[in-house]
Tab-separated table of C-alpha atoms in Angstrom:
chain	number	residue	atom	x	y	z
G	7	ASP	CA	-35.062	44.785	-126.342
G	8	THR	CA	-38.880	44.277	-126.741
G	9	GLU	CA	-39.676	46.421	-123.810
G	10	VAL	CA	-41.860	49.499	-123.616
G	11	THR	CA	-41.063	51.725	-120.550
G	12	GLN	CA	-43.328	54.238	-118.874
G	13	THR	CA	-42.538	56.715	-116.210
G	14	PRO	CA	-43.806	57.479	-113.435
G	15	LYS	CA	-45.609	54.317	-112.365
G	16	HIS	CA	-47.713	56.333	-110.197
G	17	LEU	CA	-48.759	59.950	-110.168
G	18	VAL	CA	-50.973	62.036	-108.081
G	19	MET	CA	-51.734	65.531	-109.092
G	20	GLY	CA	-54.030	68.285	-108.246
G	21	MET	CA	-56.379	69.947	-110.810
G	22	THR	CA	-54.154	73.016	-111.121
G	23	ASN	CA	-51.078	70.920	-111.689
G	24	LYS	CA	-48.975	70.416	-114.830
G	25	LYS	CA	-47.447	67.021	-115.352
G	26	SER	CA	-46.230	64.846	-118.188
G	27	LEU	CA	-46.054	61.036	-118.633
G	28	LYS	CA	-43.303	59.611	-120.531
G	29	CYS	CA	-43.149	56.518	-122.620
G	30	GLU	CA	-39.989	55.053	-124.412
G	31	GLN	CA	-39.249	52.119	-127.071
G	32	HIS	CA	-36.044	51.110	-128.452
G	33	MET	CA	-37.389	48.417	-130.900
G	34	GLY	CA	-37.517	50.817	-133.933
G	35	HIS	CA	-41.214	50.984	-133.915
G	36	ARG	CA	-42.670	53.978	-135.962
G	37	ALA	CA	-46.153	54.082	-134.295
G	38	MET	CA	-46.669	54.851	-130.903
G	39	TYR	CA	-50.177	54.998	-128.989
G	40	TRP	CA	-51.681	56.352	-125.801
G	41	TYR	CA	-54.677	54.493	-124.180
G	42	LYS	CA	-56.872	55.404	-121.122
G	43	GLN	CA	-58.164	52.536	-118.985
G	44	LYS	CA	-60.737	53.062	-116.375
G	45	ALA	CA	-61.560	50.538	-113.794
G	46	LYS	CA	-63.396	47.280	-115.096
G	47	LYS	CA	-63.248	48.856	-118.662
G	48	PRO	CA	-61.391	48.069	-121.719
G	49	PRO	CA	-58.499	50.346	-122.888
G	50	GLU	CA	-59.788	53.343	-124.952
G	51	LEU	CA	-57.550	54.600	-127.527
G	52	MET	CA	-56.694	58.277	-127.094
G	53	PHE	CA	-53.893	59.324	-129.669
G	54	VAL	CA	-51.656	57.451	-132.579
G	55	TYR	CA	-48.479	58.918	-133.674
G	56	SER	CA	-47.154	57.443	-136.768
G	57	TYR	CA	-43.641	58.469	-137.909
G	58	GLU	CA	-43.764	61.162	-135.214
G	59	LYS	CA	-46.699	62.791	-136.786
G	60	LEU	CA	-50.101	62.675	-134.823
G	61	SER	CA	-52.269	60.531	-137.252
G	62	ILE	CA	-55.451	59.715	-134.706
G	63	ASN	CA	-56.833	61.787	-131.961
G	64	GLU	CA	-60.011	60.381	-130.559
G	65	SER	CA	-61.481	63.550	-129.775
G	66	VAL	CA	-59.639	63.653	-126.527
G	67	PRO	CA	-60.087	66.969	-124.420
G	68	SER	CA	-57.455	69.604	-125.171
G	69	ARG	CA	-56.342	69.282	-121.484
G	70	PHE	CA	-54.373	66.012	-122.737
G	71	SER	CA	-51.567	67.120	-125.070
G	72	PRO	CA	-49.351	64.428	-126.667
G	73	GLU	CA	-46.134	64.982	-128.069
G	74	CYS	CA	-43.529	62.662	-129.954
G	75	PRO	CA	-40.127	64.409	-130.029
G	76	ASN	CA	-38.474	61.390	-131.620
G	77	SER	CA	-39.245	57.866	-132.893
G	78	SER	CA	-38.555	56.399	-129.474
G	79	LEU	CA	-40.116	58.698	-127.183
G	80	LEU	CA	-43.800	59.817	-126.395
G	81	ASN	CA	-45.112	62.118	-123.973
G	82	LEU	CA	-48.467	63.011	-122.876
G	83	HIS	CA	-48.559	66.413	-121.128
G	84	LEU	CA	-51.432	67.001	-118.515
G	85	HIS	CA	-52.945	70.222	-117.557
G	86	ALA	CA	-56.205	71.168	-115.593
G	87	LEU	CA	-57.235	67.660	-115.245
G	88	GLN	CA	-60.569	66.566	-113.646
G	89	PRO	CA	-61.019	63.985	-111.076
G	90	GLU	CA	-62.675	61.788	-113.720
G	91	ASP	CA	-59.489	61.616	-115.683
G	92	SER	CA	-58.038	59.449	-112.999
G	93	ALA	CA	-57.164	56.134	-114.859
G	94	LEU	CA	-54.365	53.799	-116.000
G	95	TYR	CA	-52.677	55.369	-118.957
G	96	LEU	CA	-51.084	52.940	-121.276
G	97	CYS	CA	-48.415	53.409	-124.059
G	98	ALA	CA	-47.929	51.184	-126.788
G	99	SER	CA	-45.885	50.846	-129.970
G	100	SER	CA	-46.213	48.783	-133.214
G	101	LEU	CA	-43.838	48.515	-136.212
G	102	VAL	CA	-45.866	50.806	-138.232
G	103	GLY	CA	-49.298	52.651	-137.691
G	104	GLN	CA	-51.278	49.924	-139.617
G	105	THR	CA	-53.699	48.128	-137.265
G	106	PHE	CA	-52.881	44.647	-138.299
G	107	TYR	CA	-49.487	44.957	-136.543
G	108	GLU	CA	-49.333	43.619	-133.205
G	109	GLN	CA	-48.966	46.304	-130.239
G	110	TYR	CA	-46.477	46.183	-127.485
G	111	PHE	CA	-47.549	47.717	-124.228
G	112	GLY	CA	-45.771	49.469	-121.346
G	113	PRO	CA	-46.961	48.660	-117.917
G	114	GLY	CA	-49.049	51.928	-117.547
G	115	THR	CA	-48.984	54.911	-115.327
G	116	ARG	CA	-51.614	55.037	-112.678
G	117	LEU	CA	-52.786	58.654	-112.446
G	118	THR	CA	-54.941	59.962	-109.614
G	119	VAL	CA	-56.316	63.584	-110.097
G	120	THR	CA	-57.333	64.985	-106.588
S	6	ILE	CA	-68.172	53.608	-130.504
S	7	LEU	CA	-68.336	50.090	-131.970
S	8	ASN	CA	-69.584	47.172	-129.899
S	9	VAL	CA	-66.993	44.580	-129.221
S	10	GLU	CA	-68.190	42.068	-126.595
S	11	GLN	CA	-66.450	39.245	-124.964
S	12	SER	CA	-68.017	36.231	-122.983
S	13	PRO	CA	-67.882	35.119	-120.729
S	14	GLN	CA	-66.846	37.957	-118.474
S	15	SER	CA	-64.931	35.833	-116.029
S	16	LEU	CA	-64.176	32.107	-115.759
S	17	HIS	CA	-62.756	29.714	-113.229
S	18	VAL	CA	-61.562	26.445	-114.488
S	19	GLN	CA	-59.472	23.538	-112.699
S	20	GLU	CA	-55.933	23.241	-113.825
S	21	GLY	CA	-55.743	20.857	-116.797
S	22	ASP	CA	-58.930	21.820	-118.332
S	23	SER	CA	-59.424	22.823	-121.472
S	24	THR	CA	-61.401	26.218	-121.978
S	25	ASN	CA	-62.607	28.816	-124.630
S	26	PHE	CA	-64.058	32.339	-124.844
S	27	THR	CA	-65.639	34.409	-127.527
S	28	CYS	CA	-65.134	37.847	-128.995
S	29	SER	CA	-67.807	39.364	-130.966
S	30	PHE	CA	-67.290	42.373	-133.266
S	31	PRO	CA	-69.187	44.148	-136.108
S	32	SER	CA	-68.883	42.131	-139.470
S	33	SER	CA	-68.699	44.990	-141.750
S	34	ASN	CA	-65.606	46.920	-142.631
S	35	PHE	CA	-63.407	44.288	-140.919
S	36	TYR	CA	-59.381	44.985	-141.211
S	37	ALA	CA	-57.955	43.097	-138.253
S	38	LEU	CA	-58.782	41.003	-134.992
S	39	HIS	CA	-56.054	41.061	-132.053
S	40	TRP	CA	-55.740	38.945	-128.883
S	41	TYR	CA	-53.972	40.056	-125.936
S	42	ARG	CA	-53.255	38.524	-122.575
S	43	TRP	CA	-53.043	40.993	-119.426
S	44	GLU	CA	-51.576	39.372	-116.349
S	45	THR	CA	-52.001	41.372	-113.097
S	46	ALA	CA	-49.253	44.084	-112.701
S	47	LYS	CA	-47.875	43.379	-116.003
S	48	SER	CA	-48.089	44.886	-119.477
S	49	PRO	CA	-50.716	43.391	-121.956
S	50	GLU	CA	-48.931	40.986	-124.360
S	51	ALA	CA	-50.038	40.226	-127.777
S	52	LEU	CA	-51.078	36.689	-128.649
S	53	PHE	CA	-52.540	36.753	-132.101
S	54	VAL	CA	-53.372	39.214	-134.927
S	55	MET	CA	-55.691	38.043	-137.538
S	56	THR	CA	-56.867	39.350	-140.634
S	57	LEU	CA	-58.446	36.641	-143.004
S	58	ASN	CA	-61.734	35.012	-142.620
S	59	GLY	CA	-61.081	31.339	-141.443
S	60	ASP	CA	-57.708	32.354	-140.024
S	61	GLU	CA	-56.365	29.924	-137.228
S	62	LYS	CA	-53.569	30.909	-135.094
S	63	LYS	CA	-51.655	28.707	-132.693
S	64	LYS	CA	-49.020	29.473	-129.860
S	65	GLY	CA	-48.175	26.616	-127.679
S	66	ARG	CA	-51.380	25.657	-125.949
S	67	ILE	CA	-53.433	28.697	-127.085
S	68	SER	CA	-55.245	28.873	-130.276
S	69	ALA	CA	-57.696	31.288	-131.952
S	70	THR	CA	-60.117	31.225	-134.963
S	71	LEU	CA	-61.704	33.916	-136.814
S	72	ASN	CA	-64.879	34.166	-138.710
S	73	THR	CA	-65.323	37.892	-140.165
S	74	LYS	CA	-68.656	37.158	-141.933
S	75	GLU	CA	-70.419	36.393	-139.086
S	76	GLY	CA	-68.201	38.596	-136.628
S	77	TYR	CA	-66.608	36.304	-133.937
S	78	SER	CA	-63.232	34.904	-132.962
S	79	TYR	CA	-62.841	32.245	-130.474
S	80	LEU	CA	-59.589	31.681	-128.292
S	81	TYR	CA	-58.908	28.060	-126.867
S	82	ILE	CA	-56.619	27.085	-124.038
S	83	LYS	CA	-55.750	23.392	-123.979
S	84	GLY	CA	-54.885	21.872	-120.689
S	85	SER	CA	-55.066	25.270	-118.671
S	86	GLN	CA	-52.045	25.956	-116.245
S	87	PRO	CA	-52.173	28.471	-113.273
S	88	GLU	CA	-49.825	30.580	-115.172
S	89	ASP	CA	-52.623	31.059	-117.777
S	90	SER	CA	-54.476	33.001	-115.327
S	91	ALA	CA	-55.018	36.481	-117.068
S	92	THR	CA	-57.529	38.929	-118.615
S	93	TYR	CA	-57.726	38.007	-122.115
S	94	LEU	CA	-58.728	40.928	-124.389
S	95	CYS	CA	-59.575	41.119	-127.986
S	96	ALA	CA	-59.441	44.202	-129.987
S	97	PHE	CA	-61.119	45.061	-133.469
S	98	ALA	CA	-59.677	47.075	-136.124
S	99	ASN	CA	-61.920	48.387	-139.137
S	100	THR	CA	-60.884	50.007	-142.487
S	101	GLY	CA	-61.865	53.373	-140.976
S	102	ASN	CA	-58.737	52.971	-138.709
S	103	GLN	CA	-60.952	52.614	-135.681
S	104	PHE	CA	-59.511	50.337	-133.118
S	105	TYR	CA	-61.719	48.970	-130.081
S	106	PHE	CA	-60.830	46.513	-127.227
S	107	GLY	CA	-63.377	44.198	-126.028
S	108	THR	CA	-64.660	44.051	-122.442
S	109	GLY	CA	-62.358	41.121	-121.644
S	110	THR	CA	-62.689	37.613	-120.058
S	111	SER	CA	-61.064	37.267	-116.762
S	112	LEU	CA	-59.504	33.626	-116.489
S	113	THR	CA	-58.629	31.929	-113.320
S	114	VAL	CA	-57.070	28.475	-113.232
S	115	ILE	CA	-57.464	26.743	-110.018
S	116	PRO	CA	-54.308	24.322	-109.116
């Protein structure tokens, strides 16, 4: 199984809502990543978890809160988002958190903040 | 934020043509260079990860080269097919654990 799954596929939320994005992989990978991609821009790294511990936080606002409950699962909790946070959120995993390992990506969650 | 540039931004080629595009990255503190293919409505898919200056990698009709001293990588597609139509992204990793994607090259292969 070389698949990374993400749910939901699409999410519309108001600025006062609390929602979560979910990512799952069963490849035995020990590093998982969250990226944000705005239209016509490259994906931007947000967070990296390595062995279930947060290893990189690229100065992301606290309204985004990642969580890695176990080695297969990665969540992104969203609260009090702004319309400019509307984007495609991609999850990825790799064998370990060294950046010379290829990353396996999920299909993304398209988030719209109204 | 590091500058990772790809050119051209978009490209239209006829089926059967060979093509290539460029990824430019900082030449200092190099660690790894990734190439990904991203088809519309699908997930980005890893093509290559290269770490050594002079590396050349090949997967079927697609190959890539790496020059870390001058800060560029080329991706080549031989005999383009319509199924090669996608956005091709490079990503640069430095020794400071920073990881940045390039701006992408959108390839359309016309049957």
